[in-house]
Amino acid sequence: MSELTHPCTIRAHHLLCTLGFRGLGYSEEFTSSMRNVVEKLRSSRVFPLTLVVGCDIICAACPHSKEGQCFKESDSEAKATSLDLEILSRLGFEPGAQVPCYEAWKRIRERMTSEDMVELCSDCEWFGLGYCVEGLERLKSGELTMPEN
Ligand code: SF4
Ligand code: SF4
């Protein structure tokens, strides 16, 4: 499993994926790594993030990644990259932005809606479970709280 760096490099759309994570994933190594990342992102409001367009710490443990690219399907890297860029744009961050966790969660709360997620994510294989929209709604309603420190 890849070690978490400090700051943690995370591809922009994975911020949303972490909100809906319930232990499912592409392999045991993937879910273990994802759980680790989710815990880190929720461990401190100032945990430092670098928001990137491209493969990250989560991809590193994914069986679909190879040489820093997503090969889930032939167009997956292009689609994932486009989604990263769109999320960054909607959140008002530049690619490579370095931000504390709380700033990312704050922008998601303020700027992302369930309708956005339907628009952006509905062709993702995990979307139909409803976990990601529910995670976003829990964040926006305050039910999913992030740490104070
Ligand atoms: S639907 Fe897919 S891409 Fe969208 S947040 Fe969920 S897991 Fe991530
Ligand atoms: S499916 Fe692709 S974008 Fe998603 S975690 Fe795996 S390598 Fe990364």
PDB file of C-alpha atoms and ligand atoms in Angstrom:
ATOM      1  CA  MET A   1       0.000   0.000   0.000  1.00  0.00           C
ATOM      2  CA  SER A   2       1.269   3.494  -0.806  1.00  0.00           C
ATOM      3  CA  GLU A   3       2.119   5.738   2.089  1.00  0.00           C
ATOM      4  CA  LEU A   4       0.156   8.942   2.579  1.00  0.00           C
ATOM      5  CA  THR A   5       2.301  11.940   1.848  1.00  0.00           C
ATOM      6  CA  HIS A   6       1.994  15.196   3.734  1.00  0.00           C
ATOM      7  CA  PRO A   7       0.416  17.126   2.104  1.00  0.00           C
ATOM      8  CA  CYS A   8      -1.824  14.448   0.683  1.00  0.00           C
ATOM      9  CA  THR A   9      -2.091  14.616  -3.100  1.00  0.00           C
ATOM     10  CA  ILE A  10      -5.675  13.926  -4.103  1.00  0.00           C
ATOM     11  CA  ARG A  11      -7.353  14.110  -7.485  1.00  0.00           C
ATOM     12  CA  ALA A  12     -10.155  16.618  -7.264  1.00  0.00           C
ATOM     13  CA  HIS A  13     -13.129  14.343  -7.927  1.00  0.00           C
ATOM     14  CA  HIS A  14     -11.950  11.948  -5.221  1.00  0.00           C
ATOM     15  CA  LEU A  15     -12.945  14.547  -2.631  1.00  0.00           C
ATOM     16  CA  LEU A  16     -16.544  13.670  -3.516  1.00  0.00           C
ATOM     17  CA  CYS A  17     -15.872   9.933  -3.664  1.00  0.00           C
ATOM     18  CA  THR A  18     -14.577   9.989  -0.070  1.00  0.00           C
ATOM     19  CA  LEU A  19     -17.901  11.423   1.138  1.00  0.00           C
ATOM     20  CA  GLY A  20     -19.773   8.318  -0.013  1.00  0.00           C
ATOM     21  CA  PHE A  21     -17.187   5.699   0.924  1.00  0.00           C
ATOM     22  CA  ARG A  22     -18.702   2.781   2.852  1.00  0.00           C
ATOM     23  CA  GLY A  23     -15.991   0.191   2.488  1.00  0.00           C
ATOM     24  CA  LEU A  24     -16.647  -0.822  -1.102  1.00  0.00           C
ATOM     25  CA  GLY A  25     -14.052  -0.671  -3.849  1.00  0.00           C
ATOM     26  CA  TYR A  26     -12.103  -2.402  -6.572  1.00  0.00           C
ATOM     27  CA  SER A  27      -9.984  -4.712  -4.393  1.00  0.00           C
ATOM     28  CA  GLU A  28      -9.045  -5.362  -0.781  1.00  0.00           C
ATOM     29  CA  GLU A  29      -5.895  -3.256  -1.127  1.00  0.00           C
ATOM     30  CA  PHE A  30      -7.923  -0.457  -2.687  1.00  0.00           C
ATOM     31  CA  THR A  31     -10.556  -0.355   0.068  1.00  0.00           C
ATOM     32  CA  SER A  32      -7.916  -0.517   2.784  1.00  0.00           C
ATOM     33  CA  SER A  33      -6.030   2.390   1.226  1.00  0.00           C
ATOM     34  CA  MET A  34      -9.248   4.342   0.620  1.00  0.00           C
ATOM     35  CA  ARG A  35     -10.282   3.850   4.246  1.00  0.00           C
ATOM     36  CA  ASN A  36      -6.887   5.179   5.327  1.00  0.00           C
ATOM     37  CA  VAL A  37      -7.256   8.262   3.128  1.00  0.00           C
ATOM     38  CA  VAL A  38     -10.833   8.906   4.309  1.00  0.00           C
ATOM     39  CA  GLU A  39      -9.711   8.688   7.940  1.00  0.00           C
ATOM     40  CA  LYS A  40      -6.845  11.111   7.294  1.00  0.00           C
ATOM     41  CA  LEU A  41      -9.096  13.587   5.527  1.00  0.00           C
ATOM     42  CA  ARG A  42     -11.434  13.517   8.499  1.00  0.00           C
ATOM     43  CA  SER A  43      -8.679  13.550  11.136  1.00  0.00           C
ATOM     44  CA  SER A  44      -7.893  17.236  11.144  1.00  0.00           C
ATOM     45  CA  ARG A  45      -9.526  20.315   9.670  1.00  0.00           C
ATOM     46  CA  VAL A  46      -6.105  21.613   8.670  1.00  0.00           C
ATOM     47  CA  PHE A  47      -4.824  18.380   7.134  1.00  0.00           C
ATOM     48  CA  PRO A  48      -3.005  19.674   4.023  1.00  0.00           C
ATOM     49  CA  LEU A  49      -4.189  18.668   0.577  1.00  0.00           C
ATOM     50  CA  THR A  50      -2.777  19.208  -2.899  1.00  0.00           C
ATOM     51  CA  LEU A  51      -5.654  19.047  -5.380  1.00  0.00           C
ATOM     52  CA  VAL A  52      -4.533  17.529  -8.651  1.00  0.00           C
ATOM     53  CA  VAL A  53      -5.822  16.537 -12.050  1.00  0.00           C
ATOM     54  CA  GLY A  54      -4.591  12.986 -12.502  1.00  0.00           C
ATOM     55  CA  CYS A  55      -3.760   9.892 -10.518  1.00  0.00           C
ATOM     56  CA  ASP A  56      -3.277  10.215  -6.763  1.00  0.00           C
ATOM     57  CA  ILE A  57      -2.794   8.233  -3.578  1.00  0.00           C
ATOM     58  CA  ILE A  58      -6.168   6.502  -4.058  1.00  0.00           C
ATOM     59  CA  CYS A  59      -5.377   5.492  -7.637  1.00  0.00           C
ATOM     60  CA  ALA A  60      -1.993   4.170  -6.478  1.00  0.00           C
ATOM     61  CA  ALA A  61      -3.722   1.244  -4.744  1.00  0.00           C
ATOM     62  CA  CYS A  62      -6.282   0.669  -7.507  1.00  0.00           C
ATOM     63  CA  PRO A  63      -5.990  -2.353  -9.790  1.00  0.00           C
ATOM     64  CA  HIS A  64      -7.072  -0.138 -12.697  1.00  0.00           C
ATOM     65  CA  SER A  65      -4.088   2.209 -12.472  1.00  0.00           C
ATOM     66  CA  LYS A  66      -0.895   1.677 -14.385  1.00  0.00           C
ATOM     67  CA  GLU A  67       2.049   4.021 -14.745  1.00  0.00           C
ATOM     68  CA  GLY A  68       0.082   6.907 -13.284  1.00  0.00           C
ATOM     69  CA  GLN A  69      -2.927   6.524 -15.570  1.00  0.00           C
ATOM     70  CA  CYS A  70      -6.408   5.081 -15.133  1.00  0.00           C
ATOM     71  CA  PHE A  71      -7.001   2.115 -17.457  1.00  0.00           C
ATOM     72  CA  LYS A  72     -10.380   1.029 -16.101  1.00  0.00           C
ATOM     73  CA  GLU A  73     -11.767   1.524 -19.599  1.00  0.00           C
ATOM     74  CA  SER A  74     -10.081   2.956 -22.678  1.00  0.00           C
ATOM     75  CA  ASP A  75     -11.439   6.451 -22.012  1.00  0.00           C
ATOM     76  CA  SER A  76     -11.350   6.359 -18.197  1.00  0.00           C
ATOM     77  CA  GLU A  77      -8.287   8.575 -17.712  1.00  0.00           C
ATOM     78  CA  ALA A  78      -9.732  11.215 -20.041  1.00  0.00           C
ATOM     79  CA  LYS A  79     -13.105  11.091 -18.260  1.00  0.00           C
ATOM     80  CA  ALA A  80     -11.534  11.183 -14.785  1.00  0.00           C
ATOM     81  CA  THR A  81      -9.292  14.088 -15.779  1.00  0.00           C
ATOM     82  CA  SER A  82     -12.208  15.997 -17.205  1.00  0.00           C
ATOM     83  CA  LEU A  83     -14.187  15.389 -14.006  1.00  0.00           C
ATOM     84  CA  ASP A  84     -11.252  16.600 -11.892  1.00  0.00           C
ATOM     85  CA  LEU A  85     -11.069  19.816 -13.924  1.00  0.00           C
ATOM     86  CA  GLU A  86     -14.820  20.390 -13.700  1.00  0.00           C
ATOM     87  CA  ILE A  87     -14.881  19.875  -9.939  1.00  0.00           C
ATOM     88  CA  LEU A  88     -11.896  22.218  -9.476  1.00  0.00           C
ATOM     89  CA  SER A  89     -13.628  24.846 -11.585  1.00  0.00           C
ATOM     90  CA  ARG A  90     -16.892  24.585  -9.652  1.00  0.00           C
ATOM     91  CA  LEU A  91     -15.033  24.772  -6.350  1.00  0.00           C
ATOM     92  CA  GLY A  92     -12.926  27.713  -7.523  1.00  0.00           C
ATOM     93  CA  PHE A  93      -9.535  26.038  -7.138  1.00  0.00           C
ATOM     94  CA  GLU A  94      -6.645  25.904  -9.607  1.00  0.00           C
ATOM     95  CA  PRO A  95      -5.068  22.543 -10.459  1.00  0.00           C
ATOM     96  CA  GLY A  96      -2.294  21.916  -7.947  1.00  0.00           C
ATOM     97  CA  ALA A  97      -3.927  24.141  -5.302  1.00  0.00           C
ATOM     98  CA  GLN A  98      -2.660  23.520  -1.798  1.00  0.00           C
ATOM     99  CA  VAL A  99      -5.466  23.838   0.723  1.00  0.00           C
ATOM    100  CA  PRO A 100      -6.300  22.691   4.229  1.00  0.00           C
ATOM    101  CA  CYS A 101      -9.086  20.108   4.396  1.00  0.00           C
ATOM    102  CA  TYR A 102     -11.593  22.516   5.888  1.00  0.00           C
ATOM    103  CA  GLU A 103     -11.344  24.826   2.863  1.00  0.00           C
ATOM    104  CA  ALA A 104     -12.130  21.953   0.507  1.00  0.00           C
ATOM    105  CA  TRP A 105     -15.104  20.805   2.619  1.00  0.00           C
ATOM    106  CA  LYS A 106     -16.338  24.417   2.935  1.00  0.00           C
ATOM    107  CA  ARG A 107     -16.293  24.942  -0.840  1.00  0.00           C
ATOM    108  CA  ILE A 108     -18.053  21.618  -1.423  1.00  0.00           C
ATOM    109  CA  ARG A 109     -20.729  22.557   1.127  1.00  0.00           C
ATOM    110  CA  GLU A 110     -21.244  25.946  -0.469  1.00  0.00           C
ATOM    111  CA  ARG A 111     -20.903  25.136  -4.145  1.00  0.00           C
ATOM    112  CA  MET A 112     -21.835  21.521  -4.859  1.00  0.00           C
ATOM    113  CA  THR A 113     -25.380  20.253  -4.996  1.00  0.00           C
ATOM    114  CA  SER A 114     -26.971  16.859  -5.439  1.00  0.00           C
ATOM    115  CA  GLU A 115     -28.058  18.041  -8.883  1.00  0.00           C
ATOM    116  CA  ASP A 116     -24.400  18.734  -9.738  1.00  0.00           C
ATOM    117  CA  MET A 117     -23.558  15.206  -8.717  1.00  0.00           C
ATOM    118  CA  VAL A 118     -26.310  13.775 -10.894  1.00  0.00           C
ATOM    119  CA  GLU A 119     -24.955  15.821 -13.799  1.00  0.00           C
ATOM    120  CA  LEU A 120     -21.317  14.901 -13.233  1.00  0.00           C
ATOM    121  CA  CYS A 121     -21.375  11.378 -11.818  1.00  0.00           C
ATOM    122  CA  SER A 122     -24.380   9.519 -13.151  1.00  0.00           C
ATOM    123  CA  ASP A 123     -22.326   7.291 -15.453  1.00  0.00           C
ATOM    124  CA  CYS A 124     -20.089   6.125 -12.600  1.00  0.00           C
ATOM    125  CA  GLU A 125     -20.676   2.516 -11.592  1.00  0.00           C
ATOM    126  CA  TRP A 126     -21.004   3.532  -7.906  1.00  0.00           C
ATOM    127  CA  PHE A 127     -23.500   6.329  -8.456  1.00  0.00           C
ATOM    128  CA  GLY A 128     -26.600   4.108  -8.435  1.00  0.00           C
ATOM    129  CA  LEU A 129     -25.949   3.037  -4.855  1.00  0.00           C
ATOM    130  CA  GLY A 130     -26.817   6.575  -3.762  1.00  0.00           C
ATOM    131  CA  TYR A 131     -24.002   6.708  -1.212  1.00  0.00           C
ATOM    132  CA  CYS A 132     -22.190   9.657  -2.799  1.00  0.00           C
ATOM    133  CA  VAL A 133     -25.230  11.922  -3.063  1.00  0.00           C
ATOM    134  CA  GLU A 134     -26.172  10.953   0.479  1.00  0.00           C
ATOM    135  CA  GLY A 135     -22.618  11.734   1.671  1.00  0.00           C
ATOM    136  CA  LEU A 136     -22.779  15.159   0.042  1.00  0.00           C
ATOM    137  CA  GLU A 137     -26.183  15.849   1.573  1.00  0.00           C
ATOM    138  CA  ARG A 138     -24.899  14.781   5.005  1.00  0.00           C
ATOM    139  CA  LEU A 139     -21.941  17.161   4.655  1.00  0.00           C
ATOM    140  CA  LYS A 140     -24.183  20.043   3.586  1.00  0.00           C
ATOM    141  CA  SER A 141     -26.703  19.457   6.359  1.00  0.00           C
ATOM    142  CA  GLY A 142     -23.998  19.247   9.038  1.00  0.00           C
ATOM    143  CA  GLU A 143     -24.812  15.628   9.827  1.00  0.00           C
ATOM    144  CA  LEU A 144     -21.367  14.664   8.560  1.00  0.00           C
ATOM    145  CA  THR A 145     -19.154  16.852  10.708  1.00  0.00           C
ATOM    146  CA  MET A 146     -15.470  17.412  10.192  1.00  0.00           C
ATOM    147  CA  PRO A 147     -13.027  17.863  13.103  1.00  0.00           C
ATOM    148  CA  GLU A 148     -12.396  21.218  14.775  1.00  0.00           C
ATOM    149  CA  ASN A 149      -8.616  20.887  14.929  1.00  0.00           C
TER     150      ASN A 149
HETATM  151  S1  SF4 B   1     -20.468   8.615  -8.198  1.00  0.00           S
HETATM  152 FE1  SF4 B   1     -18.418   7.782  -8.636  1.00  0.00          FE
HETATM  153  S2  SF4 B   1     -17.155   9.518  -9.309  1.00  0.00           S
HETATM  154 FE2  SF4 B   1     -19.004  10.349  -8.355  1.00  0.00          FE
HETATM  155  S3  SF4 B   1     -18.414  10.728  -6.234  1.00  0.00           S
HETATM  156 FE3  SF4 B   1     -19.296   8.681  -6.312  1.00  0.00          FE
HETATM  157  S4  SF4 B   1     -17.632   7.216  -6.603  1.00  0.00           S
HETATM  158 FE4  SF4 B   1     -16.885   9.294  -7.095  1.00  0.00          FE
HETATM  159  S1  SF4 B   2     -10.831   3.657 -11.252  1.00  0.00           S
HETATM  160 FE1  SF4 B   2      -9.249   4.996 -12.157  1.00  0.00          FE
HETATM  161  S2  SF4 B   2      -9.619   7.064 -11.290  1.00  0.00           S
HETATM  162 FE2  SF4 B   2     -10.705   5.535 -10.018  1.00  0.00          FE
HETATM  163  S3  SF4 B   2      -9.258   5.066  -8.364  1.00  0.00           S
HETATM  164 FE3  SF4 B   2      -8.969   3.518  -9.990  1.00  0.00          FE
HETATM  165  S4  SF4 B   2      -7.300   4.355 -11.246  1.00  0.00           S
HETATM  166 FE4  SF4 B   2      -8.069   6.056 -10.009  1.00  0.00          FE
END
